[in-house]
mmCIF file of C-alpha atoms in Angstrom:
data_model
loop_
_atom_site.group_PDB
_atom_site.id
_atom_site.type_symbol
_atom_site.label_atom_id
_atom_site.label_comp_id
_atom_site.label_asym_id
_atom_site.label_seq_id
_atom_site.Cartn_x
_atom_site.Cartn_y
_atom_site.Cartn_z
ATOM 1 C CA UNK A 32 20.447 84.992 -47.034
ATOM 2 C CA UNK A 33 19.143 84.035 -50.412
ATOM 3 C CA UNK A 34 15.564 82.926 -50.827
ATOM 4 C CA UNK A 35 14.875 79.213 -51.364
ATOM 5 C CA UNK A 36 13.668 78.008 -54.881
ATOM 6 C CA UNK A 37 10.048 77.114 -54.641
ATOM 7 C CA UNK A 38 8.135 74.772 -56.853
ATOM 8 C CA UNK A 39 4.332 75.291 -56.790
ATOM 9 C CA UNK A 40 1.854 72.855 -58.066
ATOM 10 C CA UNK A 41 -1.803 73.854 -58.465
ATOM 11 C CA UNK A 42 -2.418 77.423 -59.631
ATOM 12 C CA UNK A 43 -6.132 77.592 -59.267
ATOM 13 C CA UNK A 44 -7.902 80.684 -57.606
ATOM 14 C CA UNK A 45 -6.061 80.345 -54.267
ATOM 15 C CA UNK A 46 -2.803 78.886 -55.694
ATOM 16 C CA UNK A 47 -2.509 81.517 -58.242
ATOM 17 C CA UNK A 48 -2.907 84.224 -55.671
ATOM 18 C CA UNK A 49 -0.298 82.555 -53.560
ATOM 19 C CA UNK A 50 2.080 82.422 -56.320
ATOM 20 C CA UNK A 51 1.495 86.057 -57.230
ATOM 21 C CA UNK A 52 2.341 86.969 -53.628
ATOM 22 C CA UNK A 53 5.518 84.922 -53.714
ATOM 23 C CA UNK A 54 6.649 86.683 -56.963
ATOM 24 C CA UNK A 55 5.747 90.076 -55.628
ATOM 25 C CA UNK A 56 8.309 89.564 -52.834
ATOM 26 C CA UNK A 57 11.183 88.119 -54.945
ATOM 27 C CA UNK A 58 10.910 84.342 -54.916
ATOM 28 C CA UNK A 59 12.128 82.230 -57.791
ATOM 29 C CA UNK A 60 9.408 79.838 -58.792
ATOM 30 C CA UNK A 61 8.855 76.723 -60.937
ATOM 31 C CA UNK A 62 5.295 76.025 -61.520
ATOM 32 C CA UNK A 63 3.021 73.173 -62.739
ATOM 33 C CA UNK A 64 -0.666 73.628 -63.460
ATOM 34 C CA UNK A 65 -3.518 71.693 -64.883
ATOM 35 C CA UNK A 66 -6.250 72.280 -67.482
ATOM 36 C CA UNK A 67 -6.855 76.060 -66.752
ATOM 37 C CA UNK A 68 -3.653 77.823 -67.660
ATOM 38 C CA UNK A 69 -4.701 81.352 -66.930
ATOM 39 C CA UNK A 70 -2.834 81.794 -63.612
ATOM 40 C CA UNK A 71 0.043 79.596 -64.826
ATOM 41 C CA UNK A 72 0.542 81.798 -67.740
ATOM 42 C CA UNK A 73 0.448 84.891 -65.741
ATOM 43 C CA UNK A 74 3.109 83.414 -63.428
ATOM 44 C CA UNK A 75 5.278 82.438 -66.429
ATOM 45 C CA UNK A 76 4.957 85.963 -67.908
ATOM 46 C CA UNK A 77 6.392 87.269 -64.524
ATOM 47 C CA UNK A 78 9.387 85.004 -64.704
ATOM 48 C CA UNK A 79 8.399 81.611 -63.357
ATOM 49 C CA UNK A 80 9.654 78.531 -65.101
ATOM 50 C CA UNK A 81 7.254 75.789 -66.239
ATOM 51 C CA UNK A 82 8.028 72.209 -65.391
ATOM 52 C CA UNK A 83 7.053 69.356 -67.607
ATOM 53 C CA UNK A 84 6.448 66.956 -64.714
ATOM 54 C CA UNK A 85 6.192 67.104 -60.947
ATOM 55 C CA UNK A 86 9.472 65.252 -60.829
ATOM 56 C CA UNK A 87 11.144 67.924 -62.865
ATOM 57 C CA UNK A 88 9.678 70.544 -60.546
ATOM 58 C CA UNK A 89 10.944 68.848 -57.406
ATOM 59 C CA UNK A 90 14.416 68.497 -58.841
ATOM 60 C CA UNK A 91 14.546 72.314 -59.280
ATOM 61 C CA UNK A 92 13.040 73.209 -55.871
ATOM 62 C CA UNK A 93 14.168 73.505 -52.222
ATOM 63 C CA UNK A 94 10.488 73.706 -51.201
ATOM 64 C CA UNK A 95 7.629 72.101 -53.086
ATOM 65 C CA UNK A 96 4.175 73.600 -52.498
ATOM 66 C CA UNK A 97 0.933 71.947 -53.569
ATOM 67 C CA UNK A 98 -2.534 73.622 -53.410
ATOM 68 C CA UNK A 99 -4.875 71.172 -54.983
ATOM 69 C CA UNK A 100 -8.463 70.188 -54.673
ATOM 70 C CA UNK A 101 -8.420 66.677 -53.233
ATOM 71 C CA UNK A 102 -6.290 63.978 -51.608
ATOM 72 C CA UNK A 103 -6.243 62.041 -54.791
ATOM 73 C CA UNK A 104 -4.965 65.007 -56.663
ATOM 74 C CA UNK A 105 -2.259 65.380 -54.215
ATOM 75 C CA UNK A 106 -1.194 61.673 -54.215
ATOM 76 C CA UNK A 107 -1.290 61.626 -57.937
ATOM 77 C CA UNK A 108 1.220 64.551 -58.135
ATOM 78 C CA UNK A 109 3.374 63.024 -55.418
ATOM 79 C CA UNK A 110 3.712 59.418 -56.369
ATOM 80 C CA UNK A 111 4.763 57.540 -59.481
ATOM 81 C CA UNK A 112 7.784 57.789 -61.754
ATOM 82 C CA UNK A 113 6.963 61.402 -62.647
ATOM 83 C CA UNK A 114 5.957 62.472 -59.266
ATOM 84 C CA UNK A 115 7.443 64.803 -56.724
ATOM 85 C CA UNK A 116 8.912 62.054 -54.510
ATOM 86 C CA UNK A 117 10.933 60.518 -57.329
ATOM 87 C CA UNK A 118 12.571 63.934 -57.900
ATOM 88 C CA UNK A 119 12.905 65.195 -54.389
ATOM 89 C CA UNK A 120 16.128 66.860 -53.444
ATOM 90 C CA UNK A 121 17.797 65.693 -50.216
ATOM 91 C CA UNK A 122 16.552 67.727 -47.410
ATOM 92 C CA UNK A 123 13.761 69.288 -49.414
ATOM 93 C CA UNK A 124 10.385 70.123 -47.769
ATOM 94 C CA UNK A 125 7.047 69.435 -49.317
ATOM 95 C CA UNK A 126 4.026 71.429 -48.156
ATOM 96 C CA UNK A 127 0.405 70.474 -48.897
ATOM 97 C CA UNK A 128 -1.704 73.714 -48.563
ATOM 98 C CA UNK A 129 -4.855 71.906 -49.736
ATOM 99 C CA UNK A 130 -7.466 70.327 -47.563
ATOM 100 C CA UNK A 131 -6.712 66.692 -47.495
ATOM 101 C CA UNK A 132 -7.446 63.628 -45.411
ATOM 102 C CA UNK A 133 -5.177 63.339 -42.395
ATOM 103 C CA UNK A 134 -4.342 59.699 -43.047
ATOM 104 C CA UNK A 135 -3.322 60.509 -46.681
ATOM 105 C CA UNK A 136 -0.972 63.231 -45.260
ATOM 106 C CA UNK A 137 0.605 60.698 -42.820
ATOM 107 C CA UNK A 138 1.274 58.183 -45.519
ATOM 108 C CA UNK A 139 2.878 60.775 -47.799
ATOM 109 C CA UNK A 140 4.974 62.073 -44.946
ATOM 110 C CA UNK A 141 6.529 58.595 -44.458
ATOM 111 C CA UNK A 142 7.228 58.256 -48.097
ATOM 112 C CA UNK A 143 8.755 61.681 -48.340
ATOM 113 C CA UNK A 144 10.897 60.845 -45.323
ATOM 114 C CA UNK A 145 12.104 57.694 -46.832
ATOM 115 C CA UNK A 146 13.164 59.737 -49.922
ATOM 116 C CA UNK A 147 15.186 62.071 -47.701
ATOM 117 C CA UNK A 148 12.794 64.974 -47.378
ATOM 118 C CA UNK A 149 10.199 66.394 -44.926
ATOM 119 C CA UNK A 150 6.396 66.861 -45.386
ATOM 120 C CA UNK A 151 4.249 69.401 -43.777
ATOM 121 C CA UNK A 152 0.477 69.609 -44.164
ATOM 122 C CA UNK A 153 -0.409 73.273 -43.919
ATOM 123 C CA UNK A 154 -4.156 73.883 -44.870
ATOM 124 C CA UNK A 155 -5.352 77.526 -45.269
ATOM 125 C CA UNK A 156 -7.840 79.808 -43.888
ATOM 126 C CA UNK A 157 -9.141 83.117 -45.382
ATOM 127 C CA UNK A 158 -9.532 83.984 -48.980
ATOM 128 C CA UNK A 159 -7.552 84.441 -52.219
ATOM 129 C CA UNK A 160 -7.754 88.282 -51.643
ATOM 130 C CA UNK A 161 -5.874 87.636 -48.329
ATOM 131 C CA UNK A 162 -3.398 85.334 -50.177
ATOM 132 C CA UNK A 163 -2.505 88.281 -52.557
ATOM 133 C CA UNK A 164 -1.492 90.388 -49.525
ATOM 134 C CA UNK A 165 0.246 87.626 -47.437
ATOM 135 C CA UNK A 166 -2.526 87.579 -44.899
ATOM 136 C CA UNK A 167 -3.619 83.901 -45.010
ATOM 137 C CA UNK A 168 -4.180 81.751 -41.788
ATOM 138 C CA UNK A 169 -1.862 78.745 -42.237
ATOM 139 C CA UNK A 170 -2.335 75.581 -40.064
ATOM 140 C CA UNK A 171 0.906 73.776 -40.317
ATOM 141 C CA UNK A 172 1.956 70.459 -38.788
ATOM 142 C CA UNK A 173 4.737 67.949 -39.143
ATOM 143 C CA UNK A 174 8.316 67.715 -38.247
ATOM 144 C CA UNK A 175 9.102 70.825 -35.986
ATOM 145 C CA UNK A 176 12.650 71.294 -37.399
ATOM 146 C CA UNK A 177 11.188 71.289 -40.987
ATOM 147 C CA UNK A 178 8.587 73.771 -39.898
ATOM 148 C CA UNK A 179 11.160 76.073 -38.272
ATOM 149 C CA UNK A 180 13.315 76.008 -41.380
ATOM 150 C CA UNK A 181 10.365 77.078 -43.764
ATOM 151 C CA UNK A 182 8.462 79.365 -41.203
ATOM 152 C CA UNK A 183 9.955 82.547 -42.732
ATOM 153 C CA UNK A 184 8.519 81.534 -46.023
ATOM 154 C CA UNK A 185 5.099 80.772 -44.467
ATOM 155 C CA UNK A 186 5.123 84.080 -42.742
ATOM 156 C CA UNK A 187 5.667 85.682 -46.132
ATOM 157 C CA UNK A 188 2.375 84.078 -47.114
ATOM 158 C CA UNK A 189 0.333 84.254 -43.831
ATOM 159 C CA UNK A 190 -0.508 86.646 -41.119
ATOM 160 C CA UNK A 191 -1.280 83.907 -38.676
ATOM 161 C CA UNK A 192 0.972 80.927 -38.966
ATOM 162 C CA UNK A 193 0.232 78.161 -36.487
ATOM 163 C CA UNK A 194 2.347 75.089 -35.661
ATOM 164 C CA UNK A 195 -0.034 72.373 -34.519
ATOM 165 C CA UNK A 196 2.076 69.354 -33.869
ATOM 166 C CA UNK A 197 2.408 65.886 -35.522
ATOM 167 C CA UNK A 198 1.766 65.552 -39.257
ATOM 168 C CA UNK A 199 -1.919 65.413 -40.011
ATOM 169 C CA UNK A 200 -2.852 67.796 -37.140
ATOM 170 C CA UNK A 201 -3.303 70.677 -39.581
ATOM 171 C CA UNK A 202 -5.631 68.808 -41.910
ATOM 172 C CA UNK A 203 -7.567 67.526 -38.819
ATOM 173 C CA UNK A 204 -8.048 70.891 -37.414
ATOM 174 C CA UNK A 205 -8.967 72.409 -40.891
ATOM 175 C CA UNK A 206 -11.560 69.688 -41.466
ATOM 176 C CA UNK A 207 -13.166 70.316 -38.071
ATOM 177 C CA UNK A 208 -13.123 74.077 -38.689
ATOM 178 C CA UNK A 209 -14.742 73.585 -42.158
ATOM 179 C CA UNK A 210 -17.383 71.261 -40.692
ATOM 180 C CA UNK A 211 -18.334 73.766 -38.202
ATOM 181 C CA UNK A 212 -18.343 76.699 -40.651
ATOM 182 C CA UNK A 213 -20.474 74.838 -43.257
ATOM 183 C CA UNK A 214 -22.919 73.712 -40.607
ATOM 184 C CA UNK A 215 -23.354 77.357 -39.507
ATOM 185 C CA UNK A 216 -23.606 78.379 -43.210
ATOM 186 C CA UNK A 217 -26.258 75.935 -43.944
ATOM 187 C CA UNK A 218 -28.304 76.696 -40.810
ATOM 188 C CA UNK A 219 -28.296 80.403 -41.713
ATOM 189 C CA UNK A 220 -29.253 79.582 -45.368
ATOM 190 C CA UNK A 221 -32.194 77.578 -44.227
ATOM 191 C CA UNK A 222 -33.148 80.230 -41.716
ATOM 192 C CA UNK A 223 -33.510 82.684 -44.545
ATOM 193 C CA UNK A 224 -35.616 80.214 -46.584
ATOM 194 C CA UNK A 225 -37.764 79.518 -43.410
ATOM 195 C CA UNK A 226 -38.317 83.245 -43.128
ATOM 196 C CA UNK A 227 -39.756 83.340 -46.565
ATOM 197 C CA UNK A 228 -42.050 80.407 -45.621
ATOM 198 C CA UNK A 229 -43.181 82.007 -42.473
ATOM 199 C CA UNK A 230 -43.810 85.467 -44.082
ATOM 200 C CA UNK A 231 -41.044 87.405 -42.045
ATOM 201 C CA UNK A 232 -38.510 89.769 -43.400
ATOM 202 C CA UNK A 233 -35.027 88.260 -43.968
ATOM 203 C CA UNK A 234 -33.224 91.390 -43.022
ATOM 204 C CA UNK A 235 -35.230 91.776 -39.945
ATOM 205 C CA UNK A 236 -34.478 88.160 -38.898
ATOM 206 C CA UNK A 237 -30.864 88.742 -39.494
ATOM 207 C CA UNK A 238 -30.726 91.879 -37.401
ATOM 208 C CA UNK A 239 -32.400 90.184 -34.449
ATOM 209 C CA UNK A 240 -30.114 87.192 -34.713
ATOM 210 C CA UNK A 241 -26.934 89.148 -35.105
ATOM 211 C CA UNK A 242 -27.760 91.389 -32.113
ATOM 212 C CA UNK A 243 -27.228 88.291 -29.795
ATOM 213 C CA UNK A 244 -24.649 85.642 -29.157
ATOM 214 C CA UNK A 245 -25.397 83.841 -32.453
ATOM 215 C CA UNK A 246 -23.551 86.643 -34.385
ATOM 216 C CA UNK A 247 -20.599 85.404 -36.491
ATOM 217 C CA UNK A 248 -18.709 86.254 -39.649
ATOM 218 C CA UNK A 249 -20.093 83.106 -41.313
ATOM 219 C CA UNK A 250 -23.697 84.379 -40.719
ATOM 220 C CA UNK A 251 -22.660 87.692 -42.273
ATOM 221 C CA UNK A 252 -21.310 85.907 -45.317
ATOM 222 C CA UNK A 253 -24.586 84.142 -45.936
ATOM 223 C CA UNK A 254 -26.582 87.341 -45.199
ATOM 224 C CA UNK A 255 -24.509 89.158 -47.953
ATOM 225 C CA UNK A 256 -26.190 86.951 -50.475
ATOM 226 C CA UNK A 257 -29.527 86.084 -48.663
ATOM 227 C CA UNK A 258 -30.364 89.793 -47.998
ATOM 228 C CA UNK A 259 -28.001 91.832 -50.256
ATOM 229 C CA UNK A 260 -27.697 89.509 -53.197
ATOM 230 C CA UNK A 261 -23.814 89.441 -53.122
ATOM 231 C CA UNK A 262 -22.369 85.903 -53.222
ATOM 232 C CA UNK A 263 -18.854 87.012 -53.436
ATOM 233 C CA UNK A 264 -18.249 87.589 -49.712
ATOM 234 C CA UNK A 265 -17.630 83.906 -49.281
ATOM 235 C CA UNK A 266 -15.598 82.829 -52.269
ATOM 236 C CA UNK A 267 -16.028 79.097 -51.581
ATOM 237 C CA UNK A 268 -17.827 76.790 -54.048
ATOM 238 C CA UNK A 269 -20.474 74.397 -52.981
ATOM 239 C CA UNK A 270 -18.661 71.502 -54.580
ATOM 240 C CA UNK A 271 -15.607 72.321 -52.413
ATOM 241 C CA UNK A 272 -17.662 72.598 -49.243
ATOM 242 C CA UNK A 273 -19.312 69.193 -49.939
ATOM 243 C CA UNK A 274 -15.822 67.743 -50.467
ATOM 244 C CA UNK A 275 -14.533 69.184 -47.098
ATOM 245 C CA UNK A 276 -17.535 68.052 -45.040
ATOM 246 C CA UNK A 277 -17.363 64.596 -46.687
ATOM 247 C CA UNK A 278 -13.696 64.375 -45.715
ATOM 248 C CA UNK A 279 -14.653 65.341 -42.124
ATOM 249 C CA UNK A 280 -17.184 62.466 -42.138
ATOM 250 C CA UNK A 281 -14.639 60.133 -43.564
ATOM 251 C CA UNK A 282 -12.081 61.241 -40.910
ATOM 252 C CA UNK A 283 -14.661 60.502 -38.219
ATOM 253 C CA UNK A 284 -15.394 57.062 -39.663
ATOM 254 C CA UNK A 285 -11.659 56.294 -39.791
ATOM 255 C CA UNK A 286 -11.497 57.199 -36.231
ATOM 256 C CA UNK A 287 -14.243 54.718 -35.447
ATOM 257 C CA UNK A 288 -16.988 57.225 -34.667
ATOM 258 C CA UNK A 289 -20.250 58.171 -36.393
ATOM 259 C CA UNK A 290 -20.589 61.987 -36.968
ATOM 260 C CA UNK A 291 -24.074 63.062 -36.140
ATOM 261 C CA UNK A 292 -23.963 66.756 -37.006
ATOM 262 C CA UNK A 293 -22.294 66.493 -40.327
ATOM 263 C CA UNK A 294 -25.097 64.374 -41.827
ATOM 264 C CA UNK A 295 -27.471 67.461 -42.529
ATOM 265 C CA UNK A 296 -25.086 69.859 -44.160
ATOM 266 C CA UNK A 297 -23.291 67.077 -46.113
ATOM 267 C CA UNK A 298 -26.637 65.800 -47.516
ATOM 268 C CA UNK A 299 -27.679 69.335 -48.540
ATOM 269 C CA UNK A 300 -24.333 70.333 -50.069
ATOM 270 C CA UNK A 301 -24.071 67.070 -51.897
ATOM 271 C CA UNK A 302 -27.609 67.445 -53.300
ATOM 272 C CA UNK A 303 -27.046 71.080 -54.278
ATOM 273 C CA UNK A 304 -23.847 70.116 -56.004
ATOM 274 C CA UNK A 305 -25.448 67.282 -57.926
ATOM 275 C CA UNK A 306 -28.402 69.372 -59.042
ATOM 276 C CA UNK A 307 -26.711 72.283 -60.891
ATOM 277 C CA UNK A 308 -25.264 74.384 -58.031
ATOM 278 C CA UNK A 309 -21.666 72.792 -57.973
ATOM 279 C CA UNK A 310 -20.033 76.086 -58.892
ATOM 280 C CA UNK A 311 -22.329 78.358 -56.839
ATOM 281 C CA UNK A 312 -20.927 79.868 -53.726
ATOM 282 C CA UNK A 313 -21.878 78.381 -50.293
ATOM 283 C CA UNK A 314 -24.027 81.437 -49.514
ATOM 284 C CA UNK A 315 -26.190 80.628 -52.441
ATOM 285 C CA UNK A 316 -27.308 77.525 -50.528
ATOM 286 C CA UNK A 317 -30.141 79.983 -49.624
ATOM 287 C CA UNK A 318 -31.631 79.172 -53.086
ATOM 288 C CA UNK A 319 -31.276 75.575 -52.508
ATOM 289 C CA UNK A 320 -33.350 75.593 -49.290
ATOM 290 C CA UNK A 321 -35.893 78.018 -50.900
ATOM 291 C CA UNK A 322 -36.342 75.582 -53.758
ATOM 292 C CA UNK A 323 -36.703 72.574 -51.379
ATOM 293 C CA UNK A 324 -39.308 74.389 -49.308
ATOM 294 C CA UNK A 325 -41.272 75.289 -52.546
ATOM 295 C CA UNK A 326 -41.421 71.614 -53.379
#
């Protein structure tokens, strides 16, 4: 069976790695990027076609994939006279791999259905390095028949592909997941800064904590910078973490509840973002807490 034609919008660090993986295993791609053309040019050099607009990309594609930074970015590419929806093929599937607001996904799914297509939200876990090898975690939700049809493609990109139910469920679970992860990361970052204040060794603190039930991969990522000075173990920028925790708080607000636990990490991440650390990795929040404690 021939592989479906794929349109891919958003070739940043993660999207570029995903496109590289798809090209490695023989998919035909049409691509659309933004200001940074480095990954876009690499994809074109390997045989991808560049679309002038999202509409043109959709007209050439059986599956349209988006990997973008915010819900506003996704909506901007989906809607309007030059958007994906205006050029969608009958029966085509749109997959949003970014981390978006669940209510935004539900609204887009209804518009895509009205245009004769299907929409899946399918946010990602793991890193661009995993994407290069097809080892992502993919949290997909939406129409089950649409998921079943594209599952082989998702399995070419992910080691663990979850079907999570009604549209929006994938983004809901991703936001809860990221809220929890960023809360742990911030707690570990502050713990290292507090160790400095209290005059105890960071590495010894970590060894004691990691020997008990607190041990987690996220703690290890922060330790990689806080003790070993390696920020690359968690390739997730502070500005993106602030966005995701902010989306979690907004999701809670939309549901009529007031999130208590998100307030601390959201305030810290936002403050770090706004004071020169936007492009630092989350593990470098250790520096933020150190600076705060130093006054």
